[in-house]
mmCIF file of C-alpha atoms and ligand atoms in Angstrom:
data_model
loop_
_atom_site.group_PDB
_atom_site.id
_atom_site.type_symbol
_atom_site.label_atom_id
_atom_site.label_comp_id
_atom_site.label_asym_id
_atom_site.label_seq_id
_atom_site.Cartn_x
_atom_site.Cartn_y
_atom_site.Cartn_z
ATOM 1 C CA MET A 1 5.636 -13.049 4.392
ATOM 2 C CA LYS A 2 4.639 -16.468 3.112
ATOM 3 C CA LEU A 3 1.858 -16.156 0.555
ATOM 4 C CA PHE A 4 -1.581 -17.295 1.628
ATOM 5 C CA ILE A 5 -2.764 -20.675 0.342
ATOM 6 C CA PRO A 6 -6.326 -21.641 1.304
ATOM 7 C CA ASP A 7 -7.222 -24.930 2.972
ATOM 8 C CA ILE A 8 -10.159 -25.319 0.601
ATOM 9 C CA ALA A 9 -11.541 -23.549 -2.475
ATOM 10 C CA TYR A 10 -15.155 -23.408 -3.642
ATOM 11 C CA ILE A 11 -15.422 -22.739 -7.332
ATOM 12 C CA ASP A 12 -18.387 -21.053 -8.971
ATOM 13 C CA PRO A 13 -18.651 -22.946 -12.318
ATOM 14 C CA ARG A 14 -19.199 -19.601 -14.112
ATOM 15 C CA ILE A 15 -15.527 -18.672 -13.558
ATOM 16 C CA LEU A 16 -14.373 -21.168 -16.156
ATOM 17 C CA LYS A 17 -15.345 -18.700 -18.913
ATOM 18 C CA TYR A 18 -12.617 -16.323 -17.712
ATOM 19 C CA HIS A 19 -8.905 -16.822 -18.263
ATOM 20 C CA VAL A 20 -8.111 -15.554 -14.726
ATOM 21 C CA GLY A 21 -10.536 -18.189 -13.416
ATOM 22 C CA LYS A 22 -8.963 -21.006 -15.418
ATOM 23 C CA ASN A 23 -5.449 -19.949 -14.343
ATOM 24 C CA LEU A 24 -6.461 -19.750 -10.703
ATOM 25 C CA LEU A 25 -8.040 -23.173 -10.807
ATOM 26 C CA ALA A 26 -4.830 -24.641 -12.277
ATOM 27 C CA HIS A 27 -2.790 -22.811 -9.635
ATOM 28 C CA LEU A 28 -4.934 -24.200 -6.801
ATOM 29 C CA GLU A 29 -4.719 -27.724 -8.236
ATOM 30 C CA ASN A 30 -0.958 -27.320 -8.377
ATOM 31 C CA TYR A 31 -0.928 -26.538 -4.686
ATOM 32 C CA ASN A 32 -3.163 -29.548 -3.977
ATOM 33 C CA VAL A 33 -5.871 -27.342 -2.535
ATOM 34 C CA PRO A 34 -9.108 -29.373 -2.221
ATOM 35 C CA ILE A 35 -11.625 -27.978 -4.713
ATOM 36 C CA ILE A 36 -15.406 -28.102 -4.583
ATOM 37 C CA LYS A 37 -17.349 -26.977 -7.633
ATOM 38 C CA SER A 38 -20.348 -25.330 -6.044
ATOM 39 C CA ARG A 39 -21.923 -21.918 -5.539
ATOM 40 C CA LYS A 40 -22.754 -22.799 -1.945
ATOM 41 C CA VAL A 41 -19.965 -22.487 0.592
ATOM 42 C CA ILE A 42 -20.350 -24.769 3.596
ATOM 43 C CA ILE A 43 -18.460 -24.040 6.801
ATOM 44 C CA ASP A 44 -19.614 -26.269 9.611
ATOM 45 C CA GLY A 45 -17.571 -25.372 12.674
ATOM 46 C CA LYS A 46 -19.061 -26.258 16.054
ATOM 47 C CA THR A 47 -18.341 -22.893 17.645
ATOM 48 C CA PRO A 48 -18.037 -19.279 16.445
ATOM 49 C CA VAL A 49 -14.261 -19.539 17.010
ATOM 50 C CA GLU A 50 -14.062 -22.582 14.753
ATOM 51 C CA ASN A 51 -16.304 -21.031 12.093
ATOM 52 C CA TYR A 52 -14.183 -17.898 12.014
ATOM 53 C CA ALA A 53 -10.897 -19.848 11.787
ATOM 54 C CA LYS A 54 -12.214 -22.126 9.023
ATOM 55 C CA ALA A 55 -13.708 -19.216 7.061
ATOM 56 C CA LYS A 56 -10.373 -17.429 7.096
ATOM 57 C CA LYS A 57 -8.836 -20.427 5.319
ATOM 58 C CA THR A 58 -11.604 -20.790 2.722
ATOM 59 C CA ILE A 59 -11.944 -19.022 -0.606
ATOM 60 C CA TYR A 60 -14.885 -18.838 -2.956
ATOM 61 C CA VAL A 61 -13.813 -18.058 -6.508
ATOM 62 C CA THR A 62 -16.624 -16.289 -8.274
ATOM 63 C CA ILE A 63 -17.552 -13.230 -10.329
ATOM 64 C CA ASN A 64 -18.443 -9.728 -9.252
ATOM 65 C CA GLY A 65 -21.674 -8.635 -10.910
ATOM 66 C CA GLN A 66 -21.897 -5.214 -9.260
ATOM 67 C CA LYS A 67 -22.762 -2.533 -11.817
ATOM 68 C CA LYS A 68 -23.377 0.448 -9.550
ATOM 69 C CA LEU A 69 -20.571 1.234 -7.132
ATOM 70 C CA ARG A 70 -21.060 2.490 -3.593
ATOM 71 C CA PRO A 71 -19.661 5.885 -2.613
ATOM 72 C CA CYS A 72 -16.623 5.836 -0.344
ATOM 73 C CA LYS A 73 -16.294 9.290 1.204
ATOM 74 C CA PRO A 74 -13.985 10.776 2.409
ATOM 75 C CA SER A 75 -11.307 8.361 1.178
ATOM 76 C CA ALA A 76 -12.437 8.189 -2.485
ATOM 77 C CA ASP A 77 -15.426 8.759 -4.753
ATOM 78 C CA TYR A 78 -16.283 5.053 -5.028
ATOM 79 C CA GLN A 79 -15.281 1.696 -3.633
ATOM 80 C CA PHE A 80 -14.961 -1.468 -5.702
ATOM 81 C CA SER A 81 -13.806 -4.990 -4.909
ATOM 82 C CA LEU A 82 -11.450 -7.468 -6.473
ATOM 83 C CA SER A 83 -12.065 -9.683 -3.437
ATOM 84 C CA SER A 84 -13.804 -9.592 -0.070
ATOM 85 C CA SER A 85 -12.542 -10.459 3.419
ATOM 86 C CA CYS A 86 -8.841 -11.351 3.830
ATOM 87 C CA PRO A 87 -6.564 -13.968 5.421
ATOM 88 C CA GLY A 88 -5.770 -11.709 8.419
ATOM 89 C CA HIS A 89 -7.303 -12.192 11.874
ATOM 90 C CA CYS A 90 -7.140 -8.666 13.272
ATOM 91 C CA GLU A 91 -9.104 -8.751 16.503
ATOM 92 C CA TYR A 92 -10.446 -5.221 16.130
ATOM 93 C CA CYS A 93 -11.189 -5.429 12.373
ATOM 94 C CA TYR A 94 -14.118 -3.195 11.393
ATOM 95 C CA LEU A 95 -15.229 -5.890 8.967
ATOM 96 C CA GLN A 96 -16.059 -8.160 11.929
ATOM 97 C CA THR A 97 -19.606 -6.848 11.910
ATOM 98 C CA THR A 98 -20.209 -6.639 8.167
ATOM 99 C CA GLN A 99 -19.115 -10.013 6.840
ATOM 100 C CA GLY A 100 -21.318 -12.374 8.768
ATOM 101 C CA GLU A 101 -20.491 -15.244 11.048
ATOM 102 C CA LYS A 102 -18.340 -16.961 8.422
ATOM 103 C CA PRO A 103 -16.203 -14.359 6.665
ATOM 104 C CA PHE A 104 -14.720 -16.592 3.961
ATOM 105 C CA MET A 105 -12.886 -14.818 1.164
ATOM 106 C CA LYS A 106 -14.473 -14.175 -2.195
ATOM 107 C CA VAL A 107 -12.023 -13.829 -5.043
ATOM 108 C CA PHE A 108 -13.422 -12.292 -8.218
ATOM 109 C CA VAL A 109 -12.029 -13.304 -11.590
ATOM 110 C CA ASN A 110 -13.978 -11.196 -14.130
ATOM 111 C CA ILE A 111 -11.471 -8.377 -14.128
ATOM 112 C CA ASP A 112 -12.366 -6.937 -17.555
ATOM 113 C CA GLU A 113 -16.005 -6.566 -16.509
ATOM 114 C CA ILE A 114 -15.010 -4.997 -13.181
ATOM 115 C CA LEU A 115 -12.752 -2.487 -14.942
ATOM 116 C CA SER A 116 -15.454 -1.634 -17.442
ATOM 117 C CA VAL A 117 -17.822 -0.752 -14.553
ATOM 118 C CA LEU A 118 -15.105 1.586 -13.239
ATOM 119 C CA LYS A 119 -14.761 3.127 -16.681
ATOM 120 C CA ASN A 120 -18.516 3.844 -16.801
ATOM 121 C CA HIS A 121 -18.329 5.622 -13.452
ATOM 122 C CA MET A 122 -15.361 7.676 -14.658
ATOM 123 C CA ASP A 123 -17.144 8.603 -17.886
ATOM 124 C CA ASN A 124 -20.227 9.703 -15.973
ATOM 125 C CA ASN A 125 -18.081 12.029 -13.885
ATOM 126 C CA LEU A 126 -16.153 13.717 -16.707
ATOM 127 C CA PRO A 127 -14.400 16.118 -16.850
ATOM 128 C CA ASN A 128 -13.622 15.525 -13.163
ATOM 129 C CA ILE A 129 -11.120 13.050 -11.794
ATOM 130 C CA THR A 130 -12.750 10.004 -10.147
ATOM 131 C CA THR A 131 -11.019 8.103 -7.349
ATOM 132 C CA PHE A 132 -11.644 4.445 -6.505
ATOM 133 C CA GLU A 133 -10.834 2.684 -3.231
ATOM 134 C CA SER A 134 -9.924 -0.996 -3.634
ATOM 135 C CA GLY A 135 -9.488 -1.888 0.051
ATOM 136 C CA SER A 136 -12.831 -1.159 1.701
ATOM 137 C CA ILE A 137 -13.929 -4.754 2.233
ATOM 138 C CA THR A 138 -10.708 -6.661 1.686
ATOM 139 C CA ASP A 139 -6.940 -6.443 1.676
ATOM 140 C CA PRO A 140 -6.336 -6.586 -2.074
ATOM 141 C CA VAL A 141 -2.570 -7.134 -1.760
ATOM 142 C CA ALA A 142 -2.980 -10.187 0.491
ATOM 143 C CA LEU A 143 -4.816 -12.103 -2.258
ATOM 144 C CA GLU A 144 -3.079 -10.635 -5.302
ATOM 145 C CA HIS A 145 -0.894 -13.689 -5.967
ATOM 146 C CA LEU A 146 -4.039 -15.712 -6.718
ATOM 147 C CA THR A 147 -5.231 -13.579 -9.643
ATOM 148 C CA GLY A 148 -2.874 -10.725 -10.598
ATOM 149 C CA ASN A 149 -5.975 -8.509 -10.761
ATOM 150 C CA LEU A 150 -4.550 -5.621 -8.776
ATOM 151 C CA LYS A 151 -1.610 -5.396 -11.154
ATOM 152 C CA ARG A 152 -4.080 -5.309 -14.075
ATOM 153 C CA SER A 153 -5.982 -2.544 -12.291
ATOM 154 C CA ILE A 154 -2.827 -0.454 -11.744
ATOM 155 C CA GLU A 155 -2.008 -0.757 -15.448
ATOM 156 C CA PHE A 156 -5.592 0.147 -16.359
ATOM 157 C CA PHE A 157 -5.452 3.285 -14.193
ATOM 158 C CA ALA A 158 -2.028 4.206 -15.614
ATOM 159 C CA GLU A 159 -3.722 4.559 -19.014
ATOM 160 C CA SER A 160 -6.739 6.359 -17.653
ATOM 161 C CA GLU A 161 -6.579 10.130 -17.792
ATOM 162 C CA LYS A 162 -9.291 10.766 -15.220
ATOM 163 C CA GLY A 163 -9.225 7.726 -12.941
ATOM 164 C CA ARG A 164 -7.189 7.258 -9.781
ATOM 165 C CA LEU A 165 -6.762 4.072 -7.752
ATOM 166 C CA ARG A 166 -6.231 3.838 -4.002
ATOM 167 C CA ILE A 167 -4.851 0.767 -2.287
ATOM 168 C CA ILE A 168 -4.615 0.013 1.411
ATOM 169 C CA THR A 169 -2.760 -2.954 2.828
ATOM 170 C CA LYS A 170 -1.085 -4.662 5.766
ATOM 171 C CA TYR A 171 0.834 -7.004 3.440
ATOM 172 C CA ASP A 172 4.157 -6.856 1.601
ATOM 173 C CA ASN A 173 3.410 -8.870 -1.519
ATOM 174 C CA VAL A 174 4.276 -5.942 -3.791
ATOM 175 C CA ASP A 175 7.027 -7.206 -6.093
ATOM 176 C CA SER A 176 4.722 -7.638 -9.086
ATOM 177 C CA PHE A 177 3.870 -3.907 -8.938
ATOM 178 C CA LEU A 178 7.417 -2.580 -9.010
ATOM 179 C CA ASN A 179 8.256 -2.689 -12.693
ATOM 180 C CA ILE A 180 4.946 -1.805 -14.277
ATOM 181 C CA LYS A 181 3.670 1.501 -15.608
ATOM 182 C CA HIS A 182 1.601 3.307 -12.977
ATOM 183 C CA ASN A 183 1.824 6.916 -14.146
ATOM 184 C CA ASN A 184 1.410 8.114 -10.540
ATOM 185 C CA HIS A 185 -2.281 7.253 -10.816
ATOM 186 C CA THR A 186 -2.215 4.636 -8.048
ATOM 187 C CA LYS A 187 -1.631 5.537 -4.449
ATOM 188 C CA PHE A 188 -0.443 2.913 -1.951
ATOM 189 C CA ARG A 189 -1.219 3.333 1.730
ATOM 190 C CA PHE A 190 0.305 0.947 4.250
ATOM 191 C CA SER A 191 -1.584 0.350 7.442
ATOM 192 C CA ILE A 192 0.956 0.380 10.258
ATOM 193 C CA ASN A 193 0.998 0.282 14.017
ATOM 194 C CA THR A 194 3.327 -0.252 16.950
ATOM 195 C CA LYS A 195 4.924 -3.675 17.354
ATOM 196 C CA TYR A 196 2.815 -4.152 20.485
ATOM 197 C CA VAL A 197 -0.478 -3.672 18.564
ATOM 198 C CA ILE A 198 0.641 -5.733 15.567
ATOM 199 C CA ASN A 199 1.909 -8.646 17.664
ATOM 200 C CA LYS A 200 -1.041 -8.698 20.022
ATOM 201 C CA PHE A 201 -3.982 -8.016 17.734
ATOM 202 C CA GLU A 202 -3.105 -8.305 14.023
ATOM 203 C CA HIS A 203 -2.661 -12.074 13.596
ATOM 204 C CA GLY A 204 -1.882 -13.441 10.155
ATOM 205 C CA THR A 205 -0.659 -10.115 8.760
ATOM 206 C CA CYS A 206 2.855 -8.901 7.934
ATOM 207 C CA THR A 207 5.235 -7.831 10.665
ATOM 208 C CA PHE A 208 6.119 -4.189 11.186
ATOM 209 C CA GLU A 209 9.466 -4.676 9.396
ATOM 210 C CA GLU A 210 7.865 -6.480 6.452
ATOM 211 C CA ARG A 211 5.377 -3.638 5.960
ATOM 212 C CA LEU A 212 8.172 -1.068 6.112
ATOM 213 C CA GLU A 213 10.124 -3.017 3.534
ATOM 214 C CA GLY A 214 7.017 -3.228 1.324
ATOM 215 C CA ALA A 215 6.556 0.536 1.662
ATOM 216 C CA ARG A 216 10.215 1.164 0.853
ATOM 217 C CA LYS A 217 9.913 -0.885 -2.351
ATOM 218 C CA ILE A 218 6.747 0.935 -3.379
ATOM 219 C CA ALA A 219 8.414 4.288 -2.633
ATOM 220 C CA SER A 220 11.416 3.390 -4.774
ATOM 221 C CA ALA A 221 9.081 2.461 -7.629
ATOM 222 C CA GLY A 222 7.842 6.071 -7.480
ATOM 223 C CA TYR A 223 4.244 5.471 -6.422
ATOM 224 C CA PRO A 224 2.368 8.133 -4.443
ATOM 225 C CA LEU A 225 2.597 6.907 -0.852
ATOM 226 C CA GLY A 226 0.733 7.221 2.416
ATOM 227 C CA PHE A 227 0.328 5.556 5.793
ATOM 228 C CA ILE A 228 -2.671 4.822 7.892
ATOM 229 C CA ILE A 229 -1.753 4.633 11.559
ATOM 230 C CA ALA A 230 -4.679 2.727 12.970
ATOM 231 C CA PRO A 231 -6.104 1.869 15.325
ATOM 232 C CA ILE A 232 -4.098 4.115 17.629
ATOM 233 C CA MET A 233 -4.334 2.714 21.157
ATOM 234 C CA ILE A 234 -3.441 4.001 24.587
ATOM 235 C CA TYR A 235 -1.570 1.450 26.714
ATOM 236 C CA ASP A 236 1.535 1.425 28.922
ATOM 237 C CA ASN A 237 4.412 2.966 26.939
ATOM 238 C CA TRP A 238 2.222 3.921 23.972
ATOM 239 C CA LYS A 239 4.052 7.208 23.497
ATOM 240 C CA LYS A 240 7.459 5.543 23.376
ATOM 241 C CA ASP A 241 6.183 2.925 20.927
ATOM 242 C CA TYR A 242 4.546 5.402 18.518
ATOM 243 C CA LYS A 243 7.725 7.495 18.614
ATOM 244 C CA GLU A 244 9.764 4.429 17.659
ATOM 245 C CA LEU A 245 7.296 3.690 14.854
ATOM 246 C CA VAL A 246 7.661 7.166 13.328
ATOM 247 C CA HIS A 247 11.469 7.105 13.674
ATOM 248 C CA LYS A 248 11.728 3.707 11.967
ATOM 249 C CA LEU A 249 9.446 4.896 9.196
ATOM 250 C CA LYS A 250 11.625 7.919 8.619
ATOM 251 C CA ALA A 251 14.800 5.811 8.538
ATOM 252 C CA HIS A 252 13.238 3.556 5.900
ATOM 253 C CA LEU A 253 12.048 6.385 3.683
ATOM 254 C CA ASP A 254 14.957 8.765 3.910
ATOM 255 C CA ASN A 255 15.317 9.072 0.149
ATOM 256 C CA TYR A 256 11.641 9.574 -0.611
ATOM 257 C CA ASN A 257 11.081 13.285 -1.090
ATOM 258 C CA ASP A 258 7.572 13.326 -2.520
ATOM 259 C CA LYS A 259 4.591 13.999 -0.321
ATOM 260 C CA ILE A 260 3.691 11.279 2.213
ATOM 261 C CA THR A 261 0.174 11.396 3.591
ATOM 262 C CA PHE A 262 -0.915 10.194 7.019
ATOM 263 C CA GLU A 263 -4.382 9.105 8.083
ATOM 264 C CA LEU A 264 -4.765 8.723 11.835
ATOM 265 C CA ILE A 265 -7.568 6.704 13.395
ATOM 266 C CA GLN A 266 -8.020 6.130 17.114
ATOM 267 C CA HIS A 267 -9.309 2.776 18.338
ATOM 268 C CA ARG A 268 -13.100 2.568 18.567
ATOM 269 C CA PHE A 269 -15.717 -0.142 18.842
ATOM 270 C CA THR A 270 -19.472 -0.501 18.641
ATOM 271 C CA ALA A 271 -21.588 -2.639 20.984
ATOM 272 C CA THR A 272 -22.194 -5.149 18.143
ATOM 273 C CA ALA A 273 -18.478 -5.355 17.344
ATOM 274 C CA LYS A 274 -17.610 -5.937 21.004
ATOM 275 C CA GLU A 275 -20.056 -8.827 21.237
ATOM 276 C CA LEU A 276 -18.681 -10.439 18.089
ATOM 277 C CA ILE A 277 -15.036 -9.903 19.044
ATOM 278 C CA LEU A 278 -15.642 -11.602 22.393
ATOM 279 C CA THR A 279 -17.167 -14.657 20.737
ATOM 280 C CA ARG A 280 -14.297 -14.950 18.238
ATOM 281 C CA PHE A 281 -11.469 -13.975 20.570
ATOM 282 C CA PRO A 282 -12.691 -14.881 24.064
ATOM 283 C CA ASN A 283 -9.284 -14.094 25.586
ATOM 284 C CA THR A 284 -8.783 -10.826 23.775
ATOM 285 C CA GLU A 285 -6.719 -8.175 25.509
ATOM 286 C CA LEU A 286 -8.316 -5.396 23.467
ATOM 287 C CA ASP A 287 -9.526 -2.601 25.683
ATOM 288 C CA LEU A 288 -13.312 -2.887 25.228
ATOM 289 C CA ASN A 289 -14.311 -1.243 28.488
ATOM 290 C CA GLU A 290 -17.160 1.164 27.692
ATOM 291 C CA GLU A 291 -16.678 2.968 30.985
ATOM 292 C CA LYS A 292 -13.321 4.252 29.847
ATOM 293 C CA ARG A 293 -14.724 5.586 26.572
ATOM 294 C CA MET A 294 -17.192 8.176 25.351
ATOM 295 C CA LEU A 295 -19.965 7.677 22.856
ATOM 296 C CA LYS A 296 -19.798 9.160 19.404
ATOM 297 C CA TRP A 297 -22.491 8.936 16.757
ATOM 298 C CA GLY A 298 -21.098 7.186 13.670
ATOM 299 C CA PRO A 299 -21.949 7.763 9.992
ATOM 300 C CA TYR A 300 -23.373 4.227 9.690
ATOM 301 C CA GLY A 301 -26.147 4.898 12.165
ATOM 302 C CA LYS A 302 -24.451 3.354 15.205
ATOM 303 C CA PHE A 303 -22.879 4.699 18.343
ATOM 304 C CA LYS A 304 -19.206 3.931 18.721
ATOM 305 C CA HIS A 305 -17.045 4.042 21.833
ATOM 306 C CA VAL A 306 -14.054 6.337 21.321
ATOM 307 C CA TYR A 307 -11.465 7.680 23.763
ATOM 308 C CA PRO A 308 -12.674 10.550 25.945
ATOM 309 C CA LYS A 309 -11.971 14.023 24.600
ATOM 310 C CA GLU A 310 -8.966 14.678 26.822
ATOM 311 C CA GLU A 311 -7.216 11.426 25.835
ATOM 312 C CA SER A 312 -8.023 11.681 22.144
ATOM 313 C CA SER A 313 -6.743 15.288 22.050
ATOM 314 C CA GLU A 314 -3.515 14.209 23.720
ATOM 315 C CA MET A 315 -3.183 11.339 21.240
ATOM 316 C CA LYS A 316 -3.873 13.603 18.274
ATOM 317 C CA GLU A 317 -1.430 16.274 19.357
ATOM 318 C CA TYR A 318 1.298 13.762 20.183
ATOM 319 C CA ILE A 319 1.153 11.761 16.944
ATOM 320 C CA ILE A 320 0.783 14.822 14.722
ATOM 321 C CA GLY A 321 3.760 16.385 16.532
ATOM 322 C CA LEU A 322 5.875 13.294 15.861
ATOM 323 C CA ILE A 323 5.009 13.353 12.171
ATOM 324 C CA LYS A 324 5.673 17.073 11.801
ATOM 325 C CA ASP A 325 9.030 16.768 13.577
ATOM 326 C CA ASN A 326 10.155 13.905 11.369
ATOM 327 C CA PHE A 327 8.572 14.375 7.951
ATOM 328 C CA GLU A 328 8.968 17.713 6.187
ATOM 329 C CA ASN A 329 7.111 16.085 3.311
ATOM 330 C CA GLY A 330 4.382 14.679 5.585
ATOM 331 C CA GLU A 331 0.768 15.774 5.236
ATOM 332 C CA ILE A 332 -1.848 14.818 7.817
ATOM 333 C CA GLU A 333 -5.094 14.048 5.993
ATOM 334 C CA TYR A 334 -7.229 13.564 9.090
ATOM 335 C CA PHE A 335 -7.400 12.331 12.664
ATOM 336 C CA THR A 336 -10.601 10.669 13.707
HETATM 337 S S1 SF4 B 401 -5.877 -7.131 7.362
HETATM 338 FE FE1 SF4 B 401 -7.417 -5.486 7.319
HETATM 339 S S2 SF4 B 401 -9.253 -6.439 6.440
HETATM 340 FE FE2 SF4 B 401 -7.891 -8.106 7.108
HETATM 341 S S3 SF4 B 401 -8.555 -8.646 9.205
HETATM 342 FE FE3 SF4 B 401 -6.890 -7.124 9.358
HETATM 343 S S4 SF4 B 401 -7.947 -5.132 9.466
HETATM 344 FE FE4 SF4 B 401 -9.426 -6.630 8.688
#
């Protein structure tokens, strides 16, 4: 997929102390991206749709001053960020409700400081292994070409005896990770879905084939590998489509004999997310009909609308069956 180039970049003057910051600035100038040196990002669309579209083309290059990381159970011990938001426009994205009306991307350049915060958390947890999720509030692969910070992180974790890195992505920009030392300490998970879901709802992300090709490259570089199938949706022909997805995955990974993990997440939405999605995507074809769902209490103190028990059990059984029939080396981590 073509690499993302922003329409405009806001530059926090503090980034000029960092070599990643200076390089990024030169890179943006090279691409003739308009640059504003300011710590205040202004997005002045006239409607929520316009604000969202403009924000998704705007980056703010700054530093990440977070010293204490947030827990990230059950996926990892902690989450950290090399960036926030992403260039994708997935209509159902769970970040819709957490990144405000104008979810512009922040790109952090102080990589040595970020890695030293990770090191402190690892040291405090010795002699245990500590895992870190890099994709909780961003897609780190989508913005990697701007900084190279994910590559630096993989190399940092390769040298770390007790640290493990987890990456999740819908993008295929993985070439810079293929010939570096990773020591099996970084796990890549590709978020995949049927062509119907990707084409209808995951705008600005890689195609199904591009993600499979990205996963194949990562597999041949020997990284631990997993897939997140999410959000799983019920629609006409959903069973046929998910079967095709699993078969294509198998065909692409025929030579990969190490364990492949699967995380399975059914589509859900909260009342707040529905309201926001409808303002940003007024013509959305997402199924947001509460009457066809049941309420489930979520860990973040909000009710979410999930499929009724009977449908979610059918979904769970069907997808797990497909994986078991096709992947001897497959391990289901969870269905939720
Ligand atoms: S790629 Fe991921 S983070 Fe970006 S909009 Fe889509 S779901 Fe959200």
